[in-house]
Coordinates of C-alpha atoms in Angstrom, one line a residue:
M183 CA 107.4 83.0 110.6
S184 CA 109.6 86.1 110.5
D185 CA 108.3 89.7 110.8
I186 CA 108.2 92.0 107.8
A187 CA 108.2 95.8 108.1
V188 CA 105.5 98.3 107.2
L189 CA 107.5 101.2 105.8
G190 CA 104.6 103.2 104.3
A191 CA 100.8 103.5 104.5
G192 CA 98.7 105.6 102.2
M193 CA 95.0 106.1 101.3
H194 CA 92.7 107.9 99.0
P195 CA 89.6 109.2 100.8
W196 CA 86.5 107.1 100.6
G197 CA 83.4 108.5 99.0
K198 CA 81.4 108.5 95.8
W199 CA 83.8 110.3 93.5
G200 CA 82.6 108.8 90.2
R201 CA 86.1 108.3 88.8
N202 CA 88.2 105.2 87.7
F203 CA 89.5 103.0 90.4
V204 CA 93.0 103.3 89.0
E205 CA 93.1 107.0 90.1
Y206 CA 92.3 106.1 93.7
G207 CA 94.8 103.3 93.8
T208 CA 97.6 105.3 92.2
A209 CA 97.0 108.2 94.7
A210 CA 97.1 105.8 97.6
A211 CA 100.3 104.2 96.3
R212 CA 102.1 107.5 95.9
A213 CA 101.0 108.4 99.4
A214 CA 102.4 105.1 100.8
L215 CA 105.7 105.6 98.9
A216 CA 106.0 109.1 100.2
D217 CA 105.3 107.9 103.7
A218 CA 108.0 105.2 103.3
G219 CA 110.5 107.7 101.9
I220 CA 111.3 105.6 98.9
R221 CA 111.0 106.1 95.1
W222 CA 108.7 104.1 92.9
Q223 CA 111.8 102.9 91.0
D224 CA 113.0 101.2 94.2
V225 CA 109.9 98.9 94.4
Q226 CA 110.8 95.4 93.3
S227 CA 107.3 93.9 93.3
V228 CA 103.7 95.1 93.1
V229 CA 100.8 93.1 94.4
G230 CA 97.4 94.4 93.4
A231 CA 94.0 93.4 95.0
D232 CA 91.7 92.9 92.1
T233 CA 88.6 95.0 91.5
V234 CA 85.8 92.5 90.7
R235 CA 82.1 92.2 90.3
C236 CA 80.6 89.1 92.0
G237 CA 83.4 86.6 91.5
Y238 CA 84.5 87.8 88.0
P239 CA 87.9 89.6 88.0
G240 CA 87.3 92.9 86.1
Y241 CA 90.9 94.1 86.1
V242 CA 94.4 92.7 86.5
A243 CA 95.2 95.1 89.3
G244 CA 98.9 94.4 89.8
A245 CA 99.8 95.3 86.2
T246 CA 97.1 98.0 86.1
F247 CA 98.8 99.9 89.0
A248 CA 102.3 99.2 87.8
Q249 CA 101.4 100.7 84.4
A250 CA 99.7 103.7 86.0
L251 CA 102.8 104.4 88.1
G252 CA 105.1 103.9 85.1
W253 CA 106.6 100.6 84.0
Q254 CA 109.9 100.1 85.8
G255 CA 110.4 96.3 85.6
A256 CA 108.9 95.3 88.9
R257 CA 107.3 91.8 89.1
V258 CA 103.5 92.0 89.4
T259 CA 100.9 89.8 91.0
S260 CA 97.1 90.2 91.0
V261 CA 95.0 88.7 93.8
Y262 CA 91.3 88.1 94.1
A263 CA 89.6 86.8 97.3
A264 CA 86.5 89.0 97.4
C265 CA 86.5 91.1 100.6
A266 CA 89.6 89.3 101.8
S267 CA 91.6 90.4 98.7
G268 CA 93.6 93.0 100.5
A269 CA 94.8 90.6 103.2
Q270 CA 95.6 88.0 100.5
A271 CA 97.7 90.7 98.8
V272 CA 99.5 91.4 102.0
N273 CA 100.1 87.7 102.5
T274 CA 101.5 87.4 98.9
A275 CA 103.8 90.3 99.5
R276 CA 105.0 88.8 102.7
A277 CA 105.7 85.4 101.1
Q278 CA 107.8 87.1 98.4
I279 CA 109.8 89.0 101.0
L280 CA 110.4 86.1 103.3
A281 CA 111.3 83.9 100.3
G282 CA 113.9 86.5 99.2
M283 CA 112.2 87.2 96.0
A284 CA 111.9 90.9 96.8
D285 CA 113.1 93.3 99.5
V286 CA 110.4 95.9 99.1
V287 CA 106.8 95.3 97.8
L288 CA 104.0 97.7 97.1
V289 CA 100.5 96.4 97.9
V290 CA 97.5 98.3 96.4
G291 CA 93.8 97.9 96.3
A292 CA 91.1 100.3 95.0
D293 CA 87.5 100.3 93.8
S294 CA 84.8 102.3 92.1
A295 CA 81.7 100.7 93.6
P296 CA 78.2 100.7 92.1
K297 CA 75.4 102.7 93.7
G298 CA 73.3 100.8 96.2
F299 CA 74.2 97.3 97.4
F300 CA 76.3 94.9 95.4
A301 CA 74.4 92.8 92.9
P302 CA 75.5 90.0 90.6
A303 CA 76.7 90.7 87.1
G304 CA 74.2 90.2 84.3
G305 CA 73.4 86.9 82.6
D306 CA 72.5 83.5 83.9
R307 CA 75.1 81.7 85.9
P308 CA 73.5 78.7 87.8
D309 CA 76.9 77.5 88.8
D310 CA 77.7 80.7 90.7
P311 CA 76.4 80.5 94.3
D312 CA 76.4 84.3 94.6
W313 CA 74.1 84.6 91.5
L314 CA 71.9 81.8 93.0
R315 CA 71.3 83.5 96.3
F316 CA 70.1 86.6 94.5
R317 CA 68.0 84.9 91.9
V318 CA 66.6 81.9 93.8
L319 CA 66.3 83.4 97.3
G320 CA 66.3 87.1 96.6
A321 CA 68.9 87.2 99.4
T322 CA 70.6 90.6 98.9
N323 CA 73.4 91.5 101.3
P324 CA 71.1 93.6 103.6
A325 CA 68.7 90.6 103.8
Y326 CA 71.5 88.4 104.9
F327 CA 72.7 90.9 107.4
A328 CA 69.2 91.1 108.8
L329 CA 68.9 87.4 109.2
Y330 CA 72.1 87.4 111.2
A331 CA 70.8 90.2 113.4
R332 CA 67.7 88.2 114.0
R333 CA 69.7 85.2 114.9
R334 CA 71.7 87.2 117.5
M335 CA 68.4 88.5 119.0
A336 CA 67.0 85.0 119.3
L337 CA 70.2 83.4 120.7
H338 CA 71.7 86.1 122.8
G339 CA 68.9 88.6 123.5
D340 CA 70.6 91.4 121.5
T341 CA 68.3 94.4 120.9
V342 CA 68.0 97.0 118.1
E343 CA 69.3 99.5 120.7
D344 CA 72.5 97.4 121.0
F345 CA 73.0 97.5 117.3
A346 CA 72.4 101.2 117.1
Q347 CA 75.1 101.8 119.7
V348 CA 77.7 100.1 117.4
K349 CA 76.8 102.7 114.8
V350 CA 77.0 105.5 117.3
K351 CA 80.5 104.3 118.4
N352 CA 81.9 104.0 114.9
A353 CA 80.4 107.2 113.7
A354 CA 82.1 109.0 116.5
A355 CA 85.5 107.6 115.5
G356 CA 84.9 108.1 111.8
A357 CA 84.2 111.8 112.5
L358 CA 87.8 112.1 113.5
N359 CA 89.2 110.3 110.4
P360 CA 90.1 112.5 107.3
Y361 CA 89.9 109.4 105.0
A362 CA 86.3 108.4 106.1
R363 CA 83.4 109.0 103.8
Y364 CA 81.0 109.8 106.6
R365 CA 82.4 112.2 109.1
T366 CA 79.4 113.1 111.2
A367 CA 78.6 111.7 114.6
V368 CA 75.1 110.2 115.0
T369 CA 72.8 109.5 117.9
A370 CA 70.9 106.3 118.6
E371 CA 67.7 108.3 117.9
Q372 CA 69.0 109.1 114.4
V373 CA 69.7 105.4 113.8
A374 CA 66.2 104.5 115.0
A375 CA 64.7 107.1 112.8
S376 CA 66.5 106.0 109.6
A377 CA 64.6 103.9 107.0
V378 CA 64.1 100.2 107.6
V379 CA 66.1 98.3 104.9
A380 CA 65.7 94.7 106.2
D381 CA 64.0 94.3 109.5
P382 CA 65.4 94.7 112.2
L383 CA 68.3 96.7 110.5
R384 CA 67.9 100.3 109.4
L385 CA 69.8 102.3 106.9
L386 CA 72.4 103.5 109.4
D387 CA 72.9 99.9 110.6
I388 CA 74.3 98.9 107.2
C389 CA 77.5 100.0 105.4
A390 CA 77.4 101.7 102.1
T391 CA 79.3 100.9 98.9
S392 CA 82.1 103.4 98.3
D393 CA 85.0 104.4 96.1
G394 CA 88.4 104.5 97.7
G395 CA 91.9 103.1 97.7
A396 CA 94.6 102.0 100.1
A397 CA 98.3 101.0 99.8
L398 CA 101.2 99.7 101.9
V399 CA 104.9 99.5 101.3
L400 CA 106.2 96.3 102.9
S401 CA 109.8 95.3 103.2
S402 CA 112.2 92.9 104.9
M403 CA 113.5 93.9 108.3
E404 CA 117.0 94.2 106.9
Y405 CA 115.8 96.6 104.1
A406 CA 114.1 98.7 106.8
R407 CA 117.3 98.9 108.8
R408 CA 119.3 99.9 105.7
H409 CA 116.7 102.5 105.0
G410 CA 117.2 103.9 108.5
V411 CA 114.0 102.6 110.1
S412 CA 115.1 100.7 113.3
D413 CA 111.7 100.2 114.9
P414 CA 109.0 99.9 112.2
V415 CA 105.5 98.6 112.6
R416 CA 105.7 94.9 111.7
V417 CA 103.3 92.4 110.2
R418 CA 103.7 89.4 112.5
A419 CA 100.9 87.1 111.2
V420 CA 98.5 86.8 108.3
S421 CA 95.6 84.3 108.5
T422 CA 93.9 83.2 105.2
V423 CA 92.3 80.0 106.4
T424 CA 89.2 78.4 104.9
P425 CA 86.2 76.9 106.7
T426 CA 86.2 73.5 108.2
Y427 CA 83.4 70.8 107.9
P428 CA 80.8 70.6 109.1
R429 CA 79.4 74.1 108.7
T430 CA 76.0 74.3 110.3
V431 CA 75.4 78.0 110.2
L432 CA 74.4 79.7 106.9
D433 CA 77.0 82.0 105.5
L434 CA 77.2 84.1 102.3
P435 CA 77.0 83.1 99.5
D436 CA 75.9 79.6 100.4
I437 CA 72.2 78.8 100.6
A438 CA 72.5 75.6 102.6
T439 CA 74.8 74.1 105.3
D440 CA 77.3 71.5 104.2
S441 CA 77.4 69.1 107.2
A442 CA 75.6 66.3 105.2
V443 CA 78.0 66.4 102.3
A444 CA 81.0 66.9 104.6
T445 CA 80.4 64.0 106.9
A446 CA 79.3 61.3 104.4
P447 CA 81.4 58.2 105.3
A448 CA 84.0 56.9 102.9
V449 CA 82.9 53.3 103.5
A450 CA 79.7 51.8 102.1
M451 CA 76.7 52.6 104.3
D452 CA 73.0 52.9 103.8
S453 CA 72.5 56.3 102.3
A454 CA 69.5 57.2 104.5
V455 CA 71.4 56.3 107.7
A456 CA 74.4 58.2 106.5
M457 CA 72.4 61.3 105.7
D458 CA 70.5 61.2 109.0
S459 CA 73.7 61.0 111.0
A460 CA 75.3 63.7 109.0
V461 CA 72.6 66.4 109.4
A462 CA 72.5 65.7 113.1
M463 CA 76.1 66.7 113.5
D464 CA 76.9 69.3 116.2
P465 CA 78.8 72.4 115.0
S466 CA 82.5 72.0 115.0
P467 CA 84.2 74.5 117.3
P468 CA 85.5 77.0 116.4
G469 CA 83.4 78.4 113.6
F470 CA 84.9 79.9 110.5
R471 CA 85.5 83.4 111.7
A472 CA 86.8 82.2 115.1
A473 CA 89.2 80.0 113.2
I474 CA 90.5 82.9 111.2
A475 CA 91.4 84.7 114.4
H476 CA 92.8 81.6 116.1
A477 CA 95.2 81.0 113.2
A478 CA 96.5 84.6 113.4
Y479 CA 97.0 84.4 117.1
E480 CA 98.8 81.1 116.9
E481 CA 101.2 82.3 114.2
A482 CA 101.8 85.6 116.0
G483 CA 102.3 84.0 119.4
L484 CA 99.8 86.5 120.9
G485 CA 96.3 86.3 122.2
P486 CA 93.4 88.7 122.6
E487 CA 94.7 89.8 125.9
D488 CA 97.8 91.3 124.2
L489 CA 95.8 93.5 121.8
A490 CA 95.4 97.3 122.1
L491 CA 92.8 97.6 119.3
A492 CA 91.1 95.7 116.5
E493 CA 89.7 96.6 113.1
V494 CA 86.8 94.4 112.1
Y495 CA 84.5 93.9 109.1
D496 CA 81.3 95.7 110.2
L497 CA 79.1 95.1 107.2
S498 CA 76.3 95.7 109.6
T499 CA 76.2 96.7 113.3
A500 CA 75.1 93.2 114.3
L501 CA 78.0 91.6 112.5
E502 CA 80.5 93.7 114.4
L503 CA 79.2 92.2 117.6
E504 CA 79.8 88.7 116.2
W505 CA 83.4 89.6 115.5
Y506 CA 84.0 90.6 119.2
E507 CA 83.2 87.0 120.1
D508 CA 85.1 85.4 117.2
L509 CA 88.2 87.4 118.1
G510 CA 88.0 86.2 121.7
L511 CA 87.4 89.7 123.1
C512 CA 84.5 88.2 125.1
G513 CA 82.5 85.0 125.4
A514 CA 79.7 83.9 123.1
G515 CA 76.7 86.2 123.3
E516 CA 78.6 88.9 125.3
G517 CA 79.4 91.2 122.4
A518 CA 76.5 93.6 123.1
K519 CA 77.7 93.8 126.7
L520 CA 81.1 95.2 125.6
V521 CA 79.3 98.0 123.6
R522 CA 77.0 98.8 126.5
E523 CA 80.1 99.2 128.8
G524 CA 81.9 101.3 126.3
A525 CA 84.8 98.8 126.2
T526 CA 85.1 99.0 122.4
A527 CA 84.8 102.7 122.0
L528 CA 87.6 105.2 121.7
G529 CA 89.0 105.5 125.2
G530 CA 87.6 102.1 126.2
R531 CA 89.5 99.0 127.2
L532 CA 90.0 97.7 123.7
P533 CA 88.8 100.0 120.9
V534 CA 87.3 98.3 117.9
N535 CA 87.2 100.2 114.6
A536 CA 89.0 103.2 115.8
S537 CA 89.1 104.2 112.1
G538 CA 85.3 104.4 112.0
G539 CA 85.0 101.0 110.3
L540 CA 83.0 100.3 107.2
A541 CA 80.2 102.2 108.9
S542 CA 82.1 105.3 108.2
F543 CA 84.0 104.3 105.1
G544 CA 81.6 102.0 103.1
E545 CA 82.9 99.1 101.1
A546 CA 85.6 99.5 98.5
V547 CA 86.1 95.8 98.4
P548 CA 89.8 95.2 97.3
A549 CA 91.0 98.2 99.4
Q550 CA 89.3 97.6 102.8
A551 CA 91.5 94.9 104.3
I552 CA 94.6 97.0 103.2
A553 CA 92.9 100.1 104.8
Q554 CA 92.6 98.1 108.1
V555 CA 96.4 97.6 108.1
C556 CA 96.9 101.3 107.3
E557 CA 94.9 102.1 110.5
L558 CA 96.9 99.7 112.6
T559 CA 100.1 101.2 111.2
W560 CA 99.1 104.7 112.1
Q561 CA 97.9 103.7 115.5
L562 CA 101.0 101.7 116.4
R563 CA 103.2 104.6 115.3
G564 CA 101.2 106.8 117.6
N565 CA 100.2 109.3 114.8
A566 CA 96.5 108.6 114.5
G567 CA 95.6 112.1 115.8
E568 CA 92.4 112.5 117.7
R569 CA 91.5 108.9 117.4
Q570 CA 94.8 107.6 118.8
V571 CA 94.6 104.6 121.1
A572 CA 97.0 105.3 124.0
G573 CA 100.0 103.0 124.2
A574 CA 99.0 100.8 121.2
R575 CA 101.6 98.1 120.7
A576 CA 99.6 95.3 119.0
G577 CA 96.5 95.1 116.9
I578 CA 94.5 92.7 114.7
T579 CA 92.4 93.1 111.6
A580 CA 89.6 90.7 110.7
N581 CA 87.2 90.2 107.8
Q582 CA 86.2 87.5 105.4
G583 CA 85.6 87.1 101.7
L584 CA 82.9 85.2 99.8
F585 CA 83.7 81.6 98.9
G586 CA 85.5 80.8 102.2
H587 CA 88.3 83.4 102.2
G588 CA 89.6 84.1 105.6
S589 CA 91.4 87.4 106.5
A590 CA 93.2 88.5 109.6
V591 CA 96.5 90.5 110.0
V592 CA 98.3 90.9 113.3
A593 CA 100.6 94.0 113.5
V594 CA 103.0 94.8 116.3
R595 CA 105.5 97.4 117.4

């Protein structure tokens, strides 16, 4: 694949502002256009990451933002992939640029999130797995995060003190970020003193829901050169892979593994024998999240040893540790060791969530994967201020969306 240029990056600060999401996205878009030094009228395509509630698109984001900025004839696309919507939007823009459909594309995502944790929309929807896990299991997002934390404790010996150190690290970085919602450093003692939400996780172990917006101006390399930008930050890879059978570890929003269904033989076989052999299947390496990273590395021609930083999807402190291993930054079960050594903190060997992560921002679902690329852009340009990672030349983002949406972006300079 060919590189595309990141000409501009812009954000609206995260918080609980109580206003329409269009306001946040429009502000982020205008900031990205100003950063790129181009006019809105020069944009040939707009890709909007949809604002949704539990699987149901609430707004056609591409057209919504184009209208708010002022109709000027650009083509529009709207993308929904839950928490991976932003990366899917970047990928859609990249495809349009590489196909010659547009030279310059504006990517926008924004949200006005509900108070508390995300919950399904009203009404009975027994065919919606997200609705089912709330109504049948009572498995809210924090409950799922806690189960994953317990799994790490059982398998790898992680402790609540390890989880707390992730929050301490991210809060220290977020305190330096003007776009973050929470800009106060915290101590491990403050994490331990915060209210238990879902044992073993406490309030400060879990990310909030937030309002916010993020935008990027992407272009062909030729357009960037014509625009006078000879050495832009470049998107080198975007991974949007799906899971592979068999999946033997529970993952949101599913409430069962799928190995039995996945491995049922095509030829006639006694059903009981087929089921027994299927459920006894070993996990298929790599797992879903590791596969997201592997695809990005393969496309970019880079590996974890080439990275200067990573922005990962820290819905909880324990889940951030999982991403270290999925990205190949360490071996299985070694994520907590990296935190203890300070390797993933600002000033460490490979900072993770130099932005402050979702721990400092909270979730504004369609914006967050775009915001991750904004952070890589600022870091690779060398203008991230007090949180600057020295000598940054390559970075990766990673998250995932419900229903099997992978999300990773590799940016280089």
